[in-house]
Structure formats: C-alpha cells, structure tokens
C-alpha cells in the first residue's frame, strides 16, 4: 500500500507536471520568448521621424522598449527600455503601445497597463527629448482611477499631440443613479508641449464599445478625427466617426455604415482610419451584423456626413481580419490578415484614385504561427508594412506595388 | 496476488480521483484538436459550450447566470472555454469560474498562442468576440449565440432537448 501510495504520489506529480508543462509551454504564448527584446515582442508599432529615421516601440517580456533604424528596418539601434520594471501590460487583442515623433525629434509614447486584478486599465505616457536615449518617468494620462484602455495618439502639424481613449469613469455615477451603463466613454486630451504634459481629460461621447481599438487622424490642422465602434440604440455596435472642431471641442457622431450588429460582447476588433491630403476619409472595419458580415471599406468626401457603399474585403472563407488603411504618397493602401487553416497571410490592395477602385488583393507576407496586426506607415515617399510575427520576427517591408 | 491486485486497484482509484480532483480545480488546456475531442466526448448529449474571457465586461455579468443555469439543469453538459488571447491567467480564470458556481463543470483555457488556428477549428467565421455560446443538440446540430445569451433562450433550448429525448 505504501508502494501504491508512493506510485500514486508519483503519478500525481506526473499529472500535475504535465498540466503545468502544457499550461506554460512555449507554444501557449503569443511571444517567441520572454525577454524585452524585439524578437520576443507581441506588438510593435512604427513611426517615421522627420529625418526619415524609423522608430519602433514594442512590448515584450512585460516591458516597453524603443529603438530606431536608419536602414528601413533592416537593423535597429540598441533599444532603450521605457519601463524600468516588468508591468502587467494590456495584452488585449487590440491593445498596443503608441508612438508619435514630432518635427523636433521629440518622441511621445502612450500605452496601457492592467492596474488591478479586475483588468481595469490605466493609460500611461512618457516622452523623450533626447532622441530616444532616455524617457521621462511614466505618468498616467488622466488622474482618474477608473479603467482606461485603447489609447490613440496623433500629431498635429503644429506639434500638438492629441490623445483619445476609452474610459469607464462614468460607470460609477450610472451605478449610483441605478442606471444601466453600457460600454465606455470616448475621452480625449491634448498636449501643447510635445507630450510632456496633457490637458485635463474631457468626454467626447458616452456609450461606445469598450474593447476595440480606435482609429485616429487629423482631418485638417487642429481638427482630429476619431473612428470608433459606437453603441447605437438597441445595443447595435456599428462604427461612427467624430470630427473635432478643434483639439478641445468634440463634434457630431456620424455613422459610417448601418451594419446592424446588435451584440452584447467584446468584438476585440476595432476600425482603421486615414485622411488623404484632399480631405477624403478612408475607413476600414469589421462587422458581423445582420446587414453585412466581414471586413469592409468605405470613404467619405464630406467629413463623414455620407459614406460610399461598404466594399467587402478579403475571402470570406479565410477569415479576413485586422484591416488597416493608409493614404500614402503613391495611393491609398489597405492591408488585412487572412487565415487558410495553417498560415496567416497579409493581403494588400491599393487605390490610385482616392478609393474609387482598388487593385486585386495580393499576398505580401505570410507566417505559420501567431502574429500582430499588420500596420502601415509612410515616410512621405513610400508606404511600408510593419508586421510582428512569432515565427519569423519583425518584418518591415516596402509595399512593392509603388513607383 | 489479491493484495497486489487490491493495491493496483486502489492505485487506479487514487490516480482517477487525483485526476478528477486535478480536473476540477485545474483548467484543461484547450489546444489543437481539443474541439474535436469535446464534440466526440459529448456526442449524443445536449451540450452547451460557453466561450468567455477574464477581461470581457459582458462575460463577467453572464458567467454567474450560467452558473445558476448549470445548477438547475444537470441534464445538460456544460463546457466552458476561456478564450482570451494570452492563456497565462489560469488563476484569474479559475477564480471567476469558482465565484460563478462553475467549479465543477468541464473548464478549458486556450493554451495555444496561435489563436487564429484554434478559433478556425471551432468556427472559421469566428473572429474572437466573446462571450459566445454554442448549443450542441443530441444529433450534433450546433446553434451559435453571439454575445451574451439570454438565459430564457437557454431554458427554451434545454426544454426542447429534453422533449426530444
């Protein structure tokens, strides 16, 4: 019996060991490794500086780091660690660190952490004034202790940094009043000192979907424009655009499309927005509504008062996801991911007539394990795909179909 | 020999009970092929599979309601799957299941960083929105409820399943 008991203990240990091994196996992680290095990153976000330097911020091993490249992503400088200790960074599917680089070379960053065990978020920001050699101490973007996530940063022509995020601070007031509180509020602020300090946060819109990334751009100098998944009447989570009158004055909520996705859930799948130099808004989004399902694109030439008919993107059987659109020097480019059961590919299409017609989609990259969202970035001359993959590391690729 | 047999038998019982104990508090890893095993393992029985995640607001509201449903409907097999993208929070996941009264159901947690592939196996059109509930009838017909399920709909489906039997 003693022998049996021992065997039992051994068997128990074996079972436990197997379970733990499975739970902590390398394959179980989105990351290739657990160091703060770029190779281990799960999310990486690029930005070009005024001198053509490529800057990259990434999250890896619970830390945020920044490095630069002078050769279009072939090699990177020694990274500067922005965080001084491992943090519980927001690992939600649509979360990522944000970066803007101003004309003087100042680098403003923002990212979210989970501040407690209930996964309430906190948006932190910092800035480098010495070309990325060091970053200021991390500060919360707002004094509120309620949950904030999905921040977005954009740089105005005059160097103003505009920030928007989703914020649940009004949940508590609704609760006190015995009212139902759905989603989150779209909050915003701006910084006139390059991201050193931010003005007091303001509410732009209550009742937005709480778990999708925002799209942010400038419609014109001083006029930020945000795309977000709104909660319309009846719990319909369709997309809306808001163009600000100036960096402190929100505008009207204008619906992008009537997809009729009535759902009480976290779609974890936010939209993308770019504004062409002529003022055309190009938007791409995911829906699973009654009216349409899948990825779609539309444009507006009247500041979101009206949009073109939604154009479906991708092959429906290949689960098209994570669209990103960018108006660049050679045209408007869109990328998204598709999955064929084994591999994820990045599909690309380009429009040279401001979104009227688009080239047939083509595969520009693929990988056989998990990957970040595909992103586009432009240096004013060319548009590039930025894509972090677990199996193949970081990829920075010029969109080929350009002059 | 008899003693030896008894010893082996008690060892088997011990391992089985340890495994059972392990299954209750320990979450099972949901990996490639797990979905087919779940379908096979519950074939012929009405089964409710609930996908959720610890960071999902609507899930937090729905989970205790599901806990109550489980208690009131022992005739329905209930399986939960924590489908968050980074499956490294078994503690938080288990704690939420326990609080919701779902400690004794068959509970899985996504354990493959390549979530696109896991989701594709379950439903190629699913892009990861949670909560999500799949109702599998005795004859294998799957009805998917996107977003929070209305408990009244679950009651209705459950009654239909019993009536068919």
Coordinates of C-alpha atoms in Angstrom, one line a residue:
Chain A
X1 CA 0.0 0.0 0.0
X2 CA 2.9 2.2 0.8
X3 CA 4.3 1.4 -2.6
X4 CA 0.9 2.1 -4.2
X5 CA 0.7 5.3 -2.3
X6 CA 4.1 6.4 -3.5
X7 CA 3.3 5.5 -7.0
X8 CA 0.1 7.5 -6.6
X9 CA 2.1 10.5 -5.5
X10 CA 4.5 10.0 -8.4
X11 CA 1.5 9.7 -10.7
X12 CA 0.0 12.8 -9.2
X13 CA 3.3 14.7 -9.6
X14 CA 3.5 13.5 -13.2
X15 CA -0.1 14.6 -13.9
X16 CA 0.5 17.9 -12.4
X17 CA 3.8 18.3 -14.2
X18 CA 2.2 17.5 -17.5
X19 CA -0.6 20.0 -16.9
X20 CA 1.8 22.7 -15.8
X21 CA 4.1 21.9 -18.8
X22 CA 1.1 22.3 -21.1
X23 CA 0.0 25.5 -19.5
X24 CA 3.3 27.1 -19.6
X25 CA 4.7 25.6 -22.8
X26 CA 6.3 27.9 -25.3
X27 CA 3.6 27.2 -27.8
X28 CA 1.0 28.5 -25.4
X29 CA 2.4 32.0 -25.6
X30 CA 1.9 34.6 -28.2
X31 CA 5.5 35.5 -27.8
X32 CA 8.5 33.7 -29.2
X33 CA 10.4 34.4 -26.0
X34 CA 10.1 36.3 -22.7
X35 CA 12.9 38.9 -22.9
X36 CA 12.3 42.6 -23.5
X37 CA 14.0 42.3 -26.9
X38 CA 12.2 42.9 -30.3
X39 CA 12.5 39.2 -31.2
X40 CA 10.2 38.5 -28.2
X41 CA 7.7 41.2 -29.0
X42 CA 4.0 40.5 -29.4
X43 CA 3.1 44.0 -30.5
X44 CA 5.3 46.5 -32.3
X45 CA 4.2 50.0 -33.6
X46 CA 6.3 52.1 -36.1
X47 CA 6.6 55.8 -36.8
X48 CA 8.9 57.7 -39.1
X49 CA 10.7 60.7 -37.7
X50 CA 11.1 64.0 -39.7
X51 CA 14.6 62.9 -40.8
X52 CA 13.5 59.6 -42.2
X53 CA 14.5 57.6 -39.1
X54 CA 12.2 54.7 -38.5
X55 CA 11.2 54.4 -34.8
X56 CA 9.7 51.3 -33.3
X57 CA 8.0 50.8 -29.9
X58 CA 7.2 47.3 -28.8
X59 CA 6.0 45.3 -25.9
X60 CA 7.9 42.2 -24.9
X61 CA 8.6 40.4 -21.6
X62 CA 6.3 42.8 -19.8
X63 CA 8.3 45.9 -20.8
X64 CA 8.1 48.6 -23.3
X65 CA 11.2 49.4 -25.4
X66 CA 12.1 51.8 -28.3
X67 CA 14.7 51.5 -31.0
X68 CA 15.4 53.3 -34.3
X69 CA 16.5 52.2 -37.7
X70 CA 18.4 54.1 -40.3
X71 CA 18.1 51.4 -43.0
X72 CA 14.3 50.9 -43.2
X73 CA 14.0 48.3 -40.6
X74 CA 17.0 46.1 -41.7
X75 CA 18.8 46.8 -38.4
X76 CA 17.9 48.6 -35.2
X77 CA 19.8 50.7 -32.7
X78 CA 20.4 49.3 -29.2
X79 CA 16.9 49.5 -27.6
X80 CA 16.1 52.0 -24.9
X81 CA 13.9 50.5 -22.2
X82 CA 11.0 52.8 -21.4
X83 CA 9.7 50.8 -18.5
X84 CA 12.0 50.2 -15.5
X85 CA 10.3 47.0 -14.3
X86 CA 8.0 44.3 -15.6
X87 CA 4.5 45.6 -15.8
X88 CA 1.1 44.0 -16.3
X89 CA 0.8 45.5 -19.8
X90 CA -2.6 45.4 -21.5
X91 CA -2.3 42.3 -23.7
X92 CA -5.9 42.6 -25.1
X93 CA -6.0 41.8 -28.9
X94 CA -6.5 45.4 -29.9
X95 CA -4.0 47.0 -27.4
X96 CA -0.6 48.1 -28.4
X97 CA 1.9 50.9 -27.5
X98 CA 1.6 54.1 -29.4
X99 CA 4.3 56.4 -30.7
X100 CA 4.5 59.8 -32.5
X101 CA 7.7 61.6 -33.4
X102 CA 7.4 65.4 -33.8
X103 CA 9.3 67.8 -36.1
X104 CA 12.0 68.5 -33.5
X105 CA 12.6 64.7 -33.0
X106 CA 10.7 64.6 -29.7
X107 CA 9.1 61.2 -29.1
X108 CA 5.7 60.8 -27.4
X109 CA 4.6 57.4 -26.2
X110 CA 1.5 56.0 -24.6
X111 CA 0.4 52.5 -23.6
X112 CA -2.0 50.8 -21.2
X113 CA -1.5 48.5 -18.3
X114 CA -3.9 46.5 -16.2
X115 CA -3.9 48.3 -12.9
X116 CA -5.7 45.6 -10.8
X117 CA -6.9 42.0 -10.8
X118 CA -10.2 43.0 -12.3
X119 CA -8.3 44.1 -15.5
X120 CA -9.1 47.7 -15.1
X121 CA -6.7 49.6 -17.4
X122 CA -4.6 52.7 -17.0
X123 CA -3.1 54.7 -19.8
X124 CA 0.5 55.8 -19.1
X125 CA 2.5 58.2 -21.2
X126 CA 6.1 59.4 -21.5
X127 CA 8.3 61.4 -23.7
X128 CA 11.9 61.5 -24.9
X129 CA 13.5 64.9 -25.6
X130 CA 17.0 63.4 -26.4
X131 CA 16.3 61.4 -29.5
X132 CA 15.2 58.3 -27.7
X133 CA 18.2 57.9 -25.5
X134 CA 16.1 58.3 -22.4
X135 CA 12.4 58.6 -21.5
X136 CA 10.8 60.6 -18.7
X137 CA 9.2 58.9 -15.8
X138 CA 5.9 57.2 -16.7
X139 CA 2.8 59.2 -15.8
X140 CA -1.0 58.5 -16.0
X141 CA -2.6 60.4 -18.8
X142 CA -5.5 61.3 -16.5
X143 CA -5.9 61.4 -12.8
X144 CA -9.0 59.3 -12.8
X145 CA -8.6 55.9 -11.2
X146 CA -11.3 54.2 -13.3
X147 CA -10.5 51.9 -16.2
X148 CA -8.9 53.4 -19.3
X149 CA -7.8 51.4 -22.3
X150 CA -7.2 51.6 -26.1
X151 CA -5.4 55.0 -26.2
X152 CA -4.6 56.5 -29.6
X153 CA -2.1 59.3 -30.3
X154 CA -1.8 61.6 -33.3
X155 CA 0.4 64.5 -34.1
X156 CA -0.9 67.8 -35.4
X157 CA 1.0 70.0 -37.8
X158 CA 1.9 72.5 -35.1
X159 CA 3.3 69.7 -32.9
X160 CA 0.3 69.3 -30.7
X161 CA -0.2 65.7 -29.5
X162 CA -3.8 64.6 -29.4
X163 CA -4.8 61.6 -27.4
X164 CA -8.1 59.7 -27.2
X165 CA -9.0 56.6 -25.3
X166 CA -11.9 54.6 -23.9
X167 CA -12.7 55.3 -20.2
X168 CA -15.1 53.9 -17.8
X169 CA -15.1 56.7 -15.2
X170 CA -18.8 57.4 -15.5
X171 CA -19.8 53.8 -14.8
X172 CA -19.8 54.7 -11.1
X173 CA -22.2 57.6 -11.4
X174 CA -24.6 55.5 -13.5
X175 CA -24.4 52.8 -10.9
X176 CA -25.2 55.2 -8.1
X177 CA -28.2 56.5 -10.0
X178 CA -29.4 53.0 -10.6
X179 CA -28.9 53.3 -14.3
X180 CA -27.5 50.7 -16.7
X181 CA -24.1 51.6 -18.0
X182 CA -23.1 50.2 -21.3
X183 CA -19.6 50.2 -22.8
X184 CA -17.3 53.1 -22.1
X185 CA -16.8 56.8 -22.8
X186 CA -14.6 58.2 -25.5
X187 CA -12.3 60.6 -23.7
X188 CA -9.6 62.9 -25.1
X189 CA -6.9 65.3 -24.2
X190 CA -4.0 67.1 -25.9
X191 CA -0.5 68.3 -25.2
X192 CA 0.9 71.5 -26.4
X193 CA 4.4 70.7 -25.2
X194 CA 5.1 67.6 -27.3
X195 CA 3.7 65.1 -24.8
X196 CA 5.4 66.4 -21.7
X197 CA 2.1 67.3 -20.0
X198 CA -1.5 66.8 -21.1
X199 CA -4.6 68.9 -20.5
X200 CA -7.4 67.7 -18.3
X201 CA -9.3 64.8 -19.9
X202 CA -12.7 65.5 -21.5
X203 CA -15.6 63.4 -22.5
X204 CA -16.4 63.3 -26.3
X205 CA -19.0 60.6 -26.2
X206 CA -20.6 58.2 -23.7
X207 CA -21.7 54.7 -24.7
X208 CA -19.0 53.5 -27.0
X209 CA -17.9 49.8 -27.3
X210 CA -15.3 49.2 -24.6
X211 CA -13.0 46.7 -26.1
X212 CA -12.0 47.8 -29.6
X213 CA -9.1 50.0 -30.8
X214 CA -9.7 53.5 -32.0
X215 CA -8.6 54.9 -35.3
X216 CA -7.2 58.5 -35.1
X217 CA -6.0 61.0 -37.7
X218 CA -6.2 64.7 -38.5
X219 CA -8.8 65.9 -41.0
X220 CA -7.0 69.2 -41.2
X221 CA -4.7 71.2 -38.9
X222 CA -6.3 71.5 -35.5
X223 CA -9.1 69.0 -36.3
X224 CA -8.7 65.5 -35.0
X225 CA -11.0 62.8 -36.3
X226 CA -11.7 59.6 -34.5
X227 CA -13.3 56.4 -35.7
X228 CA -14.7 54.1 -33.0
X229 CA -17.2 51.2 -32.5
X230 CA -20.2 53.0 -31.1
X231 CA -23.1 51.6 -29.3
X232 CA -26.2 52.8 -31.2
X233 CA -29.7 52.4 -29.9
X234 CA -30.7 48.8 -29.1
X235 CA -27.1 47.8 -28.4
X236 CA -26.1 47.9 -32.0
X237 CA -22.2 48.1 -32.2
X238 CA -21.7 49.8 -35.5
X239 CA -19.0 52.3 -36.4
X240 CA -19.0 56.0 -36.0
X241 CA -16.7 58.9 -36.9
X242 CA -16.3 62.1 -34.9
X243 CA -14.5 65.1 -36.4
X244 CA -13.4 67.6 -33.7
X245 CA -13.9 71.4 -34.3
X246 CA -10.6 71.8 -32.6
X247 CA -8.4 69.8 -30.2
X248 CA -10.7 70.6 -27.3
X249 CA -14.2 70.6 -29.0
X250 CA -15.8 67.3 -29.9
X251 CA -18.1 67.1 -33.0
X252 CA -21.1 65.2 -34.0
X253 CA -21.3 61.4 -34.1
X254 CA -21.7 60.3 -37.7
X255 CA -22.5 56.7 -38.6
X256 CA -20.2 55.0 -41.1
X257 CA -22.5 52.2 -42.0
X258 CA -25.7 50.6 -40.9
X259 CA -24.4 47.1 -40.3
X260 CA -26.9 46.3 -37.6
X261 CA -24.5 44.3 -35.4
X262 CA -26.6 44.0 -32.2
X263 CA -24.4 42.3 -29.7
X264 CA -23.6 42.5 -26.1
X265 CA -20.0 41.3 -26.3
X266 CA -16.4 42.4 -26.8
X267 CA -15.7 42.2 -30.5
X268 CA -12.0 42.9 -29.8
X269 CA -11.8 44.2 -33.4
X270 CA -11.5 47.9 -33.9
X271 CA -11.5 50.0 -37.1
X272 CA -8.9 51.9 -39.1
X273 CA -9.0 55.5 -40.5
X274 CA -6.8 57.6 -42.7
X275 CA -7.4 61.1 -44.1
X276 CA -6.0 61.8 -47.5
X277 CA -4.4 65.2 -48.2
X278 CA -7.5 66.2 -50.2
X279 CA -9.6 65.5 -47.1
X280 CA -11.1 62.2 -48.1
X281 CA -11.8 59.9 -45.1
X282 CA -10.9 56.3 -45.8
X283 CA -12.2 53.8 -43.3
X284 CA -12.0 50.0 -42.8
X285 CA -13.8 47.9 -40.3
X286 CA -15.1 44.5 -39.2
X287 CA -18.7 43.7 -38.5
X288 CA -20.8 40.7 -38.0
X289 CA -24.1 42.5 -38.4
X290 CA -27.4 41.5 -39.9
X291 CA -26.9 43.7 -42.9
X292 CA -23.3 42.5 -43.6
X293 CA -20.6 40.4 -42.2
X294 CA -16.8 40.6 -42.6
X295 CA -14.3 43.3 -43.4
X296 CA -15.4 46.4 -45.2
X297 CA -14.1 49.6 -46.7
X298 CA -15.8 52.9 -47.4
X299 CA -14.8 56.5 -48.0
X300 CA -16.3 59.9 -47.3
X301 CA -15.6 63.1 -49.2
X302 CA -17.8 65.3 -46.9
X303 CA -16.2 64.8 -43.4
X304 CA -18.3 61.7 -42.7
X305 CA -21.7 63.1 -43.5
X306 CA -22.1 60.4 -46.1
X307 CA -20.0 57.4 -46.9
X308 CA -19.6 55.3 -50.1
X309 CA -21.3 51.9 -50.1
X310 CA -19.4 49.4 -48.0
X311 CA -17.0 47.4 -50.1
X312 CA -16.2 43.8 -48.8
X313 CA -12.6 42.9 -48.3
X314 CA -10.9 39.5 -48.5
X315 CA -12.1 36.0 -49.0
X316 CA -15.0 35.1 -46.7
X317 CA -13.8 31.5 -46.1
X318 CA -10.4 32.8 -45.0
X319 CA -11.5 34.8 -42.0
X320 CA -10.3 38.2 -43.1
X321 CA -9.3 40.3 -40.0
X322 CA -7.5 43.4 -38.7
X323 CA -7.8 45.9 -41.6
X324 CA -5.5 48.9 -41.8
X325 CA -5.8 51.7 -44.3
X326 CA -3.3 54.5 -45.0
X327 CA -3.3 57.2 -47.6
X328 CA 0.3 57.4 -48.8
X329 CA 2.3 59.1 -51.5
X330 CA 1.5 56.6 -54.2
X331 CA -2.0 55.8 -53.3
X332 CA -4.3 54.6 -50.6
X333 CA -3.1 51.2 -49.3
X334 CA -5.1 48.6 -47.3
X335 CA -3.8 45.5 -45.6
X336 CA -5.5 42.8 -43.6
X337 CA -4.9 39.3 -42.4
X338 CA -6.3 36.1 -43.8
X339 CA -6.0 32.5 -42.4
X340 CA -6.2 29.4 -44.5
X341 CA -6.2 26.8 -41.7
X342 CA -2.4 26.7 -41.4
X343 CA -0.9 30.0 -42.4
X344 CA -1.8 33.7 -41.8
X345 CA -1.1 35.9 -44.7
X346 CA -1.2 39.7 -45.1
X347 CA -3.3 40.8 -48.1
X348 CA -2.7 44.2 -49.8
X349 CA -4.7 46.3 -52.1
X350 CA -4.0 49.8 -53.4
X351 CA -6.2 52.5 -54.9
X352 CA -4.7 55.2 -57.1
X353 CA -7.9 57.1 -57.5
X354 CA -8.7 58.1 -53.9
X355 CA -10.7 54.9 -53.1
X356 CA -12.9 54.7 -56.2
X357 CA -11.3 51.5 -57.4
X358 CA -8.9 49.0 -55.9
X359 CA -6.3 46.6 -57.3
X360 CA -6.9 42.9 -56.9
X361 CA -5.6 41.8 -53.4
X362 CA -2.3 40.1 -53.3
X363 CA -0.4 38.3 -50.6
X364 CA 2.6 40.3 -49.5
X365 CA 3.7 38.3 -46.4
X366 CA 2.8 35.2 -44.5
X367 CA 3.7 33.3 -41.4
X368 CA 2.9 29.9 -39.8
X369 CA 2.3 31.0 -36.2
X370 CA 0.7 33.8 -34.4
X371 CA 1.2 37.4 -35.4
X372 CA 0.4 41.0 -34.5
X373 CA -1.9 43.1 -36.6
X374 CA -0.5 44.3 -39.9
X375 CA 0.2 48.0 -39.8
X376 CA 1.1 50.6 -42.5
X377 CA 3.4 53.5 -42.1
X378 CA 4.7 56.1 -44.6
X379 CA 7.8 58.3 -44.7
X380 CA 6.2 60.6 -47.3
X381 CA 7.9 58.8 -50.1
X382 CA 6.9 55.2 -49.7
X383 CA 4.4 53.1 -47.7
X384 CA 5.7 50.2 -45.6
X385 CA 4.1 47.2 -44.0
X386 CA 5.1 46.7 -40.4
X387 CA 4.3 43.2 -39.0
X388 CA 5.5 41.4 -35.9
X389 CA 5.3 37.7 -36.2
X390 CA 6.2 35.0 -33.6
X391 CA 7.8 32.6 -36.0
X392 CA 9.7 35.0 -38.2
X393 CA 10.3 38.0 -36.0
X394 CA 9.7 41.6 -37.0
X395 CA 9.1 42.4 -40.7
X396 CA 9.3 45.8 -42.3
X397 CA 8.5 45.6 -46.0
X398 CA 8.1 48.3 -48.7
X399 CA 4.7 47.9 -50.4
X400 CA 6.0 46.7 -53.8
X401 CA 3.3 48.0 -56.0
X402 CA 4.6 51.5 -56.0
X403 CA 6.8 53.6 -58.3
Chain B
X1 CA -1.9 -11.6 -5.5
X2 CA -5.1 -10.4 -4.2
X3 CA -3.4 -7.8 -2.1
X4 CA -1.3 -6.8 -5.1
X5 CA -4.5 -6.5 -7.2
X6 CA -6.1 -4.5 -4.4
X7 CA -3.0 -2.3 -4.4
X8 CA -3.2 -1.8 -8.1
X9 CA -6.9 -1.2 -7.9
X10 CA -6.5 1.4 -5.2
X11 CA -3.7 3.0 -7.2
X12 CA -6.0 3.2 -10.2
X13 CA -8.7 4.7 -7.9
X14 CA -6.2 7.1 -6.5
X15 CA -4.9 8.2 -9.9
X16 CA -8.5 8.5 -11.1
X17 CA -9.5 10.6 -8.1
X18 CA -6.4 12.7 -8.3
X19 CA -7.1 13.2 -12.0
X20 CA -10.7 14.1 -11.1
X21 CA -9.5 16.4 -8.4
X22 CA -7.0 17.8 -10.8
X23 CA -9.7 18.4 -13.4
X24 CA -12.0 20.2 -11.1
X25 CA -9.7 22.9 -9.8
X26 CA -7.2 22.7 -12.7
X27 CA -8.3 24.1 -16.0
X28 CA -7.8 21.8 -19.0
X29 CA -5.6 23.2 -21.8
X30 CA -7.5 23.8 -25.0
X31 CA -5.2 23.1 -27.9
X32 CA -5.2 21.9 -31.4
X33 CA -7.7 19.0 -31.7
X34 CA -9.4 19.7 -28.4
X35 CA -12.5 21.0 -30.1
X36 CA -13.0 17.6 -31.9
X37 CA -12.4 15.8 -28.6
X38 CA -15.0 17.9 -26.9
X39 CA -17.5 17.2 -29.7
X40 CA -16.7 13.5 -29.6
X41 CA -16.7 13.3 -25.8
X42 CA -20.2 14.8 -25.6
X43 CA -21.7 13.2 -28.7
X44 CA -25.3 12.3 -28.3
X45 CA -25.8 14.5 -25.2
X46 CA -27.1 18.1 -25.3
X47 CA -24.1 20.2 -24.7
X48 CA -23.6 23.9 -24.0
X49 CA -20.1 25.3 -24.7
X50 CA -19.5 28.8 -23.4
X51 CA -16.6 30.9 -24.6
X52 CA -15.6 33.8 -22.4
X53 CA -12.6 35.7 -21.0
X54 CA -11.5 37.4 -17.9
X55 CA -11.1 40.8 -19.4
X56 CA -14.5 40.8 -21.1
X57 CA -17.1 43.0 -19.4
X58 CA -20.3 41.3 -20.6
X59 CA -18.7 37.9 -19.7
X60 CA -18.5 39.0 -16.1
X61 CA -22.2 39.6 -16.0
X62 CA -23.2 36.4 -17.8
X63 CA -20.9 33.9 -16.0
X64 CA -22.9 33.8 -12.7
X65 CA -26.1 33.4 -14.6
X66 CA -24.6 30.5 -16.4
X67 CA -23.6 29.1 -13.0
X68 CA -27.2 29.2 -11.9
X69 CA -28.3 27.5 -15.2
X70 CA -25.8 24.7 -14.7
X71 CA -27.2 24.1 -11.2
X72 CA -30.8 23.9 -12.4
X73 CA -30.0 21.8 -15.5
X74 CA -27.9 18.8 -14.6
X75 CA -29.2 17.1 -17.7
X76 CA -27.2 19.5 -19.9
X77 CA -23.5 19.0 -20.3
X78 CA -21.8 22.4 -19.8
X79 CA -18.3 23.1 -21.0
X80 CA -16.6 26.5 -20.6
X81 CA -13.6 27.7 -22.6
X82 CA -11.6 30.8 -21.6
X83 CA -10.8 32.1 -25.0
X84 CA -8.7 35.1 -24.1
X85 CA -5.7 35.6 -26.3
X86 CA -2.9 35.1 -23.8
X87 CA -3.7 31.9 -21.8
X88 CA -1.4 32.7 -18.9
X89 CA -4.0 33.6 -16.3
X90 CA -5.3 30.3 -15.0
X91 CA -5.6 31.8 -11.5
X92 CA -7.9 34.6 -12.5
X93 CA -9.9 32.3 -14.8
X94 CA -10.4 29.7 -12.1
X95 CA -11.3 32.3 -9.5
X96 CA -14.0 33.7 -11.8
X97 CA -15.4 30.3 -12.5
X98 CA -15.5 29.4 -8.8
X99 CA -17.3 32.6 -7.9
X100 CA -19.8 32.0 -10.7
X101 CA -20.5 28.5 -9.3
X102 CA -18.8 26.8 -12.3
X103 CA -16.1 24.9 -10.4
X104 CA -17.4 21.5 -11.3
X105 CA -18.1 22.0 -15.0
X106 CA -15.6 20.9 -17.6
X107 CA -13.4 24.0 -17.9
X108 CA -10.8 24.7 -20.5
X109 CA -8.4 27.6 -21.1
X110 CA -6.9 28.4 -24.5
X111 CA -3.4 27.1 -24.5
X112 CA -2.1 27.8 -27.9
X113 CA -0.6 31.2 -28.8
X114 CA -1.8 30.7 -32.4
X115 CA -5.4 31.6 -31.5
X116 CA -6.4 32.1 -35.1
X117 CA -5.9 28.4 -35.7
X118 CA -7.8 27.4 -32.5
X119 CA -10.7 29.5 -33.5
X120 CA -10.6 28.3 -37.0
X121 CA -11.1 24.8 -35.8
X122 CA -14.1 25.7 -33.8
X123 CA -15.7 28.0 -36.3
X124 CA -13.8 29.5 -39.3
X125 CA -16.0 32.6 -39.2
X126 CA -15.4 33.4 -35.5
X127 CA -13.1 36.3 -35.1
X128 CA -12.7 36.1 -31.3
X129 CA -15.7 38.1 -30.0
X130 CA -16.7 36.9 -26.6
X131 CA -18.9 35.8 -24.9
X132 CA -20.1 33.2 -27.3
X133 CA -22.2 30.2 -26.6
X134 CA -22.6 27.1 -28.8
X135 CA -25.6 24.8 -28.2
X136 CA -25.0 21.3 -29.5
X137 CA -28.1 19.1 -29.7
X138 CA -28.1 15.3 -29.4
X139 CA -27.9 15.0 -33.1
X140 CA -24.9 17.3 -33.3
X141 CA -26.7 20.4 -34.7
X142 CA -24.9 23.5 -33.4
X143 CA -26.6 26.7 -32.7
X144 CA -24.3 29.7 -32.0
X145 CA -25.3 32.6 -29.8
X146 CA -23.0 35.6 -30.3
X147 CA -22.7 37.9 -27.3
X148 CA -24.4 37.4 -24.0
X149 CA -27.0 34.6 -24.1
X150 CA -30.5 35.2 -22.8
X151 CA -31.0 32.6 -20.1
X152 CA -34.6 32.3 -21.2
X153 CA -33.3 31.1 -24.6
X154 CA -31.0 28.6 -22.9
X155 CA -34.1 27.4 -20.9
X156 CA -36.1 27.0 -24.1
X157 CA -33.3 25.1 -25.9
X158 CA -32.8 22.9 -22.9
X159 CA -36.5 22.1 -22.7
X160 CA -36.5 21.2 -26.4
X161 CA -33.6 18.9 -25.9
X162 CA -35.4 17.1 -23.1
X163 CA -38.6 16.9 -25.1
X164 CA -36.8 15.3 -28.0
X165 CA -35.4 12.6 -25.8

